[in-house]
PDB file of C-alpha atoms in Angstrom:
ATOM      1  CA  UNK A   1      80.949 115.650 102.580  1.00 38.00           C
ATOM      2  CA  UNK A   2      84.586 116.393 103.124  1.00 45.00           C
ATOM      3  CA  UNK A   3      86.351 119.401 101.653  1.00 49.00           C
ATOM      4  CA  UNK A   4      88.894 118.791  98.715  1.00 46.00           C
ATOM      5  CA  UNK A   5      90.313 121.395  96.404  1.00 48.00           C
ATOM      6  CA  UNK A   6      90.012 120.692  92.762  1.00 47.00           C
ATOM      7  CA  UNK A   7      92.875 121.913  90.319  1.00 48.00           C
ATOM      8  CA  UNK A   8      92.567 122.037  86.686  1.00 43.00           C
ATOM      9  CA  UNK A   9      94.763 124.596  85.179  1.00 44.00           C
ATOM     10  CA  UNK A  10      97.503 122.652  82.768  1.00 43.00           C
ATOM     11  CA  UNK A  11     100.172 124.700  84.500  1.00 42.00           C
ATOM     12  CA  UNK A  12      98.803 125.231  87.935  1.00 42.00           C
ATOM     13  CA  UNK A  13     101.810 125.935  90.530  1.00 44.00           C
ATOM     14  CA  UNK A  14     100.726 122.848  92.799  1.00 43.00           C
ATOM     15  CA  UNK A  15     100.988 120.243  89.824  1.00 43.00           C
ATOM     16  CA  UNK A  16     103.120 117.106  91.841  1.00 46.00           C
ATOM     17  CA  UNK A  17     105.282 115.322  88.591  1.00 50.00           C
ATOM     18  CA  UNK A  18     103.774 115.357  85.179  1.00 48.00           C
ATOM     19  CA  UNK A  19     102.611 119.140  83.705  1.00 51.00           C
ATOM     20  CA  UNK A  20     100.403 116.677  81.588  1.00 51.00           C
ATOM     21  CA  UNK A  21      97.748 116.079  84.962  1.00 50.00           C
ATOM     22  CA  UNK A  22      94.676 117.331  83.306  1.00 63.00           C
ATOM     23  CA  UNK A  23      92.651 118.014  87.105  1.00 79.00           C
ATOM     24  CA  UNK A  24      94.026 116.813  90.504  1.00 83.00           C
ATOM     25  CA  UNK A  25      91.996 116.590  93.916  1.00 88.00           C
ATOM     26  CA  UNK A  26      93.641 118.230  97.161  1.00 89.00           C
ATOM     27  CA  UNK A  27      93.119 117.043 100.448  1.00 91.00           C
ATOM     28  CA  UNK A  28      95.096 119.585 102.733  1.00 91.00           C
ATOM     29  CA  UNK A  29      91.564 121.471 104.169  1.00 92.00           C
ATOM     30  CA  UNK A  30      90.304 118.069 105.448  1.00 93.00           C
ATOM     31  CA  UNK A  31      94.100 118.047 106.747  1.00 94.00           C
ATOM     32  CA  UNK A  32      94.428 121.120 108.334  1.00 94.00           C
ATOM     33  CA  UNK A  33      90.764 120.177 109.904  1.00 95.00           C
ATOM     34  CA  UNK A  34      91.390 116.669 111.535  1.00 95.00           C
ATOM     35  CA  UNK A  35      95.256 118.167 112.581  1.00 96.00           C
ATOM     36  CA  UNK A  36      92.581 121.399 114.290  1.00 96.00           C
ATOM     37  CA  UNK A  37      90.405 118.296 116.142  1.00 96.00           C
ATOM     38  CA  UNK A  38      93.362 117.073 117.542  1.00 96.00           C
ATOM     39  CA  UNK A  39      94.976 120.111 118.474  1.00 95.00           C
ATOM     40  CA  UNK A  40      91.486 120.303 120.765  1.00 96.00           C
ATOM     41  CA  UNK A  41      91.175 116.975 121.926  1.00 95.00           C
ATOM     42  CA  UNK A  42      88.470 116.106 119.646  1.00 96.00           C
ATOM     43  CA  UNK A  43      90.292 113.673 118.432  1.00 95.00           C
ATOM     44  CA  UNK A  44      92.585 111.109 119.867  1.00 95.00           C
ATOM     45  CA  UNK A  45      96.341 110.533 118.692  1.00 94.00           C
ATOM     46  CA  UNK A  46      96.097 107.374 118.697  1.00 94.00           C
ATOM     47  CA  UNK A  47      93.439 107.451 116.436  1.00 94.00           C
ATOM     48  CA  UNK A  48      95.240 109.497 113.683  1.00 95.00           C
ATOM     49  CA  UNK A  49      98.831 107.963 114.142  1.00 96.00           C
ATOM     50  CA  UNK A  50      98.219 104.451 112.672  1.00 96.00           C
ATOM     51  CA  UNK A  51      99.316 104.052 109.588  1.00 95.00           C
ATOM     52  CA  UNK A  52      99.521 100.745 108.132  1.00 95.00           C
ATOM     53  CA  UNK A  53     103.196  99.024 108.501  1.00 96.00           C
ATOM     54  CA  UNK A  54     103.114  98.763 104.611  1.00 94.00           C
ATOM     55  CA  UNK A  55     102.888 102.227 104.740  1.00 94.00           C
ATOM     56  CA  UNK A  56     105.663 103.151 107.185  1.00 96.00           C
ATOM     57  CA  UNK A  57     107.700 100.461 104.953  1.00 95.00           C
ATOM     58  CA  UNK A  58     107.067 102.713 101.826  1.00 95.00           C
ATOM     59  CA  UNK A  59     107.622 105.644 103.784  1.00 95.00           C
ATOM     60  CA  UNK A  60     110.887 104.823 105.130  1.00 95.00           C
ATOM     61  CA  UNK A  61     112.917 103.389 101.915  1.00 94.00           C
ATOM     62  CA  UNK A  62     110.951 104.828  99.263  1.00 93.00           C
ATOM     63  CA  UNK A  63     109.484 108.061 100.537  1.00 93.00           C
ATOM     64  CA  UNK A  64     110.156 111.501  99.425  1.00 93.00           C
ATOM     65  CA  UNK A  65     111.589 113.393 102.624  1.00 94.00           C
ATOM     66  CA  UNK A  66     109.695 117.730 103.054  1.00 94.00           C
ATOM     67  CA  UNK A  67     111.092 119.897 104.991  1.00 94.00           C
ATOM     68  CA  UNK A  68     106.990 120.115 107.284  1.00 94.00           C
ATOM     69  CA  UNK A  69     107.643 118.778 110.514  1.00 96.00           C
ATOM     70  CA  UNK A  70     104.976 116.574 111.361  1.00 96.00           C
ATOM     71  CA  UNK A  71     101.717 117.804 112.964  1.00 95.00           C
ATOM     72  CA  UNK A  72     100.801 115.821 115.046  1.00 96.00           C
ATOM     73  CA  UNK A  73     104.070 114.476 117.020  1.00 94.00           C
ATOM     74  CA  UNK A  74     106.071 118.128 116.613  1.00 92.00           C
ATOM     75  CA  UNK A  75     109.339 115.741 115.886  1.00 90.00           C
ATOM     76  CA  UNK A  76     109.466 113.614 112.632  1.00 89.00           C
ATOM     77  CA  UNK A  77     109.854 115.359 109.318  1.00 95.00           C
ATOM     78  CA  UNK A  78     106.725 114.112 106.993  1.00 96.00           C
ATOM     79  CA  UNK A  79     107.695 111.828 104.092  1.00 96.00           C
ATOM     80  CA  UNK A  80     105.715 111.632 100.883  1.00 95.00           C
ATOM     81  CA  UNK A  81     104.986 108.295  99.330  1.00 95.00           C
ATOM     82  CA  UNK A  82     102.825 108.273  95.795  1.00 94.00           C
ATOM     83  CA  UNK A  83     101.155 105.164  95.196  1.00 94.00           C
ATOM     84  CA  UNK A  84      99.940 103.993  91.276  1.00 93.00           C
ATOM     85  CA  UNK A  85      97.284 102.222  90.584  1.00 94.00           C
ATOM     86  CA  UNK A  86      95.810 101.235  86.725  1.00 91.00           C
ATOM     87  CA  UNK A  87      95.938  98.946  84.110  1.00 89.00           C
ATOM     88  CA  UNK A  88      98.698  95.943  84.289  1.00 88.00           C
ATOM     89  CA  UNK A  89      99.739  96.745  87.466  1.00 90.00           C
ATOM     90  CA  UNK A  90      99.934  94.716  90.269  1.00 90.00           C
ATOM     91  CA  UNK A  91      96.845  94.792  92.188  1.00 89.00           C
ATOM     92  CA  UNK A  92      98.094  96.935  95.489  1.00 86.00           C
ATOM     93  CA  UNK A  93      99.216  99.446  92.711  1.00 88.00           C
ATOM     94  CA  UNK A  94     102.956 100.486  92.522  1.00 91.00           C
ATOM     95  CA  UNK A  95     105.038 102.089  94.850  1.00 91.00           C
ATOM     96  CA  UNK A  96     108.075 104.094  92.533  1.00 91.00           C
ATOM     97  CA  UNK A  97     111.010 104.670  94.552  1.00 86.00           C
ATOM     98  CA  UNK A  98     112.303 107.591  92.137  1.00 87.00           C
ATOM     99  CA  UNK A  99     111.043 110.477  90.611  1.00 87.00           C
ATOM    100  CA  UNK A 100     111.478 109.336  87.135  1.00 90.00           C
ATOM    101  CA  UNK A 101     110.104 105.907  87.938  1.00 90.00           C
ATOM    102  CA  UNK A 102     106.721 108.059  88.827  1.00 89.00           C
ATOM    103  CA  UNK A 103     107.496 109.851  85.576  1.00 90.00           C
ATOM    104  CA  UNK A 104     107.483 106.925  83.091  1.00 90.00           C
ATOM    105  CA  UNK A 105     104.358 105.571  85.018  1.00 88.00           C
ATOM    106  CA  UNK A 106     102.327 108.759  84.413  1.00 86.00           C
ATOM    107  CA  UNK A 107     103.502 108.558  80.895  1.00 88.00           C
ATOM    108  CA  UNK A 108     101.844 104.986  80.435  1.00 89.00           C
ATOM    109  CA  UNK A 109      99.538 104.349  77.022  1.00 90.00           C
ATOM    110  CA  UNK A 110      97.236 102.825  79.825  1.00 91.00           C
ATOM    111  CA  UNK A 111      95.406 105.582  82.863  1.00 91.00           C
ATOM    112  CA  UNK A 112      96.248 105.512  86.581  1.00 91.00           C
ATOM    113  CA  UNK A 113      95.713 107.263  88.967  1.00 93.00           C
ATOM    114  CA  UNK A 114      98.014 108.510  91.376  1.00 93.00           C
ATOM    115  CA  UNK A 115      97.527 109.235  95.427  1.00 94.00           C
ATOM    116  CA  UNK A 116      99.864 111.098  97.337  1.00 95.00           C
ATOM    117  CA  UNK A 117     100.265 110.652 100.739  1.00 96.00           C
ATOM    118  CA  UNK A 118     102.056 112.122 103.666  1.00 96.00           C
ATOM    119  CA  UNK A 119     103.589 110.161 106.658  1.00 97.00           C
ATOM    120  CA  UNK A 120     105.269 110.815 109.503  1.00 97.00           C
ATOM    121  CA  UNK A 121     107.671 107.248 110.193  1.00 96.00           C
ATOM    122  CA  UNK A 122     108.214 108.949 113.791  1.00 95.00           C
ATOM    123  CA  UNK A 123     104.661 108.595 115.331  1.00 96.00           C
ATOM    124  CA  UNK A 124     102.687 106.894 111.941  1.00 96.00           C
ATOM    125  CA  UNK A 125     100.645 109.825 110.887  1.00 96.00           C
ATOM    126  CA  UNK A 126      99.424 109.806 107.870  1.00 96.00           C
ATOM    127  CA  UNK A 127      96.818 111.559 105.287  1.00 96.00           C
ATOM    128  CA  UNK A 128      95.808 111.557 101.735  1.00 95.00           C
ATOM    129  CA  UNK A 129      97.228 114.875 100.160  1.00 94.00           C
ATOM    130  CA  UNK A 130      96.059 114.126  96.298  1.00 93.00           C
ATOM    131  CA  UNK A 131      95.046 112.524  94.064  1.00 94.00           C
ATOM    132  CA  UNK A 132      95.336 113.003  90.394  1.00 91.00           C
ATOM    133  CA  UNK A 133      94.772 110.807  86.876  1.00 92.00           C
ATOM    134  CA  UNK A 134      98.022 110.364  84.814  1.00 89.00           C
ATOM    135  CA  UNK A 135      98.943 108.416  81.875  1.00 85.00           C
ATOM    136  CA  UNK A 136      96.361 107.116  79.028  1.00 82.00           C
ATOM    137  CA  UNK A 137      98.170 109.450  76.461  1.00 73.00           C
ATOM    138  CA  UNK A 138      97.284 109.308  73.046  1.00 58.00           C
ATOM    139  CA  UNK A 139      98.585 106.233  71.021  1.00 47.00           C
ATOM    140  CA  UNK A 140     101.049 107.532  67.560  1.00 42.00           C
ATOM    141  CA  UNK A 141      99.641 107.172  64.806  1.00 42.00           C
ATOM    142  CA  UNK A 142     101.503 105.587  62.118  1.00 42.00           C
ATOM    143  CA  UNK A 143     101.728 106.990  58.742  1.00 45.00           C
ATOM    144  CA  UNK A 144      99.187 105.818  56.008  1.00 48.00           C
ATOM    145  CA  UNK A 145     100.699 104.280  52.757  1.00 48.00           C
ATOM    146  CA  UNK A 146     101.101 106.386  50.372  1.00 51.00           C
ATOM    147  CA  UNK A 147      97.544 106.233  48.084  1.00 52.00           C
ATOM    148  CA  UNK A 148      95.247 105.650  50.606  1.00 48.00           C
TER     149      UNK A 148
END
């Protein structure tokens, strides 16, 4: 089984977008492990650095530039692209290209859930960081007549 980090304080420090994320699951020990079997030669580059060219697309106009330099090539600064899936969306999900296009989709009546992923366009590194639920907020209510 792999090592993830659950989250599930309303105002945890960590929380990507919406304060509303009720639990999210972290992926940065299974990082930090695989970036350790490379660093050892345990694990090929190749093997790690071959992200999908969807992926590198995303990254590259719609990504969210960090300051971490990437660990794997020491030379591109990681990107991170968030990816929707739910409920009358397209089937390969959504890609938002802003933060408050990621906002109004985790404030959708409908759930998704959103993955978070870092990428390096230098060398095509790339890893799940988190996942988390979002949207599926309670519908209004509208006000009875008056006498019922």
């Amino acid at each position: 089984l792999a090592a993830v980090s659950v989250t599930s304080e309303p105002r945890s420090p960590s929380r990507a977008v919406n304060p509303d994320v009720t639990a999210q699951v972290e992926y940065r020990i299974v990082r930090n492990g695989l970036v350790r079997e490379v660093e050892r030669g345990k694990v090929q580059k190749i093997d790690v650095c071959d992200a999908h060219p969807e992926l590198l697309r995303a990254a590259r106009n719609v990504g969210r530039p960090t300051k971490e330099v990437c660990p794997i090539c020491d030379d591109g600064r990681l990107v991170t692209v968030t990816f929707v899936f739910g409920a009358k969306l397209p089937p390969g999900g959504r890609c938002p290209g802003t933060a408050a296009e990621l906002k109004a989709l985790c404030r959708r009546p409908e759930p998704v859930l959103c993955y978070e992923v870092e990428v390096c366009p230098a060398c095509a590194w790339h890893h799940l960081m988190r996942k988390y639920p979002a949207g599926g907020g309670k519908a209004r209510r509208t006000k009875a007549a008056p006498g019922r």
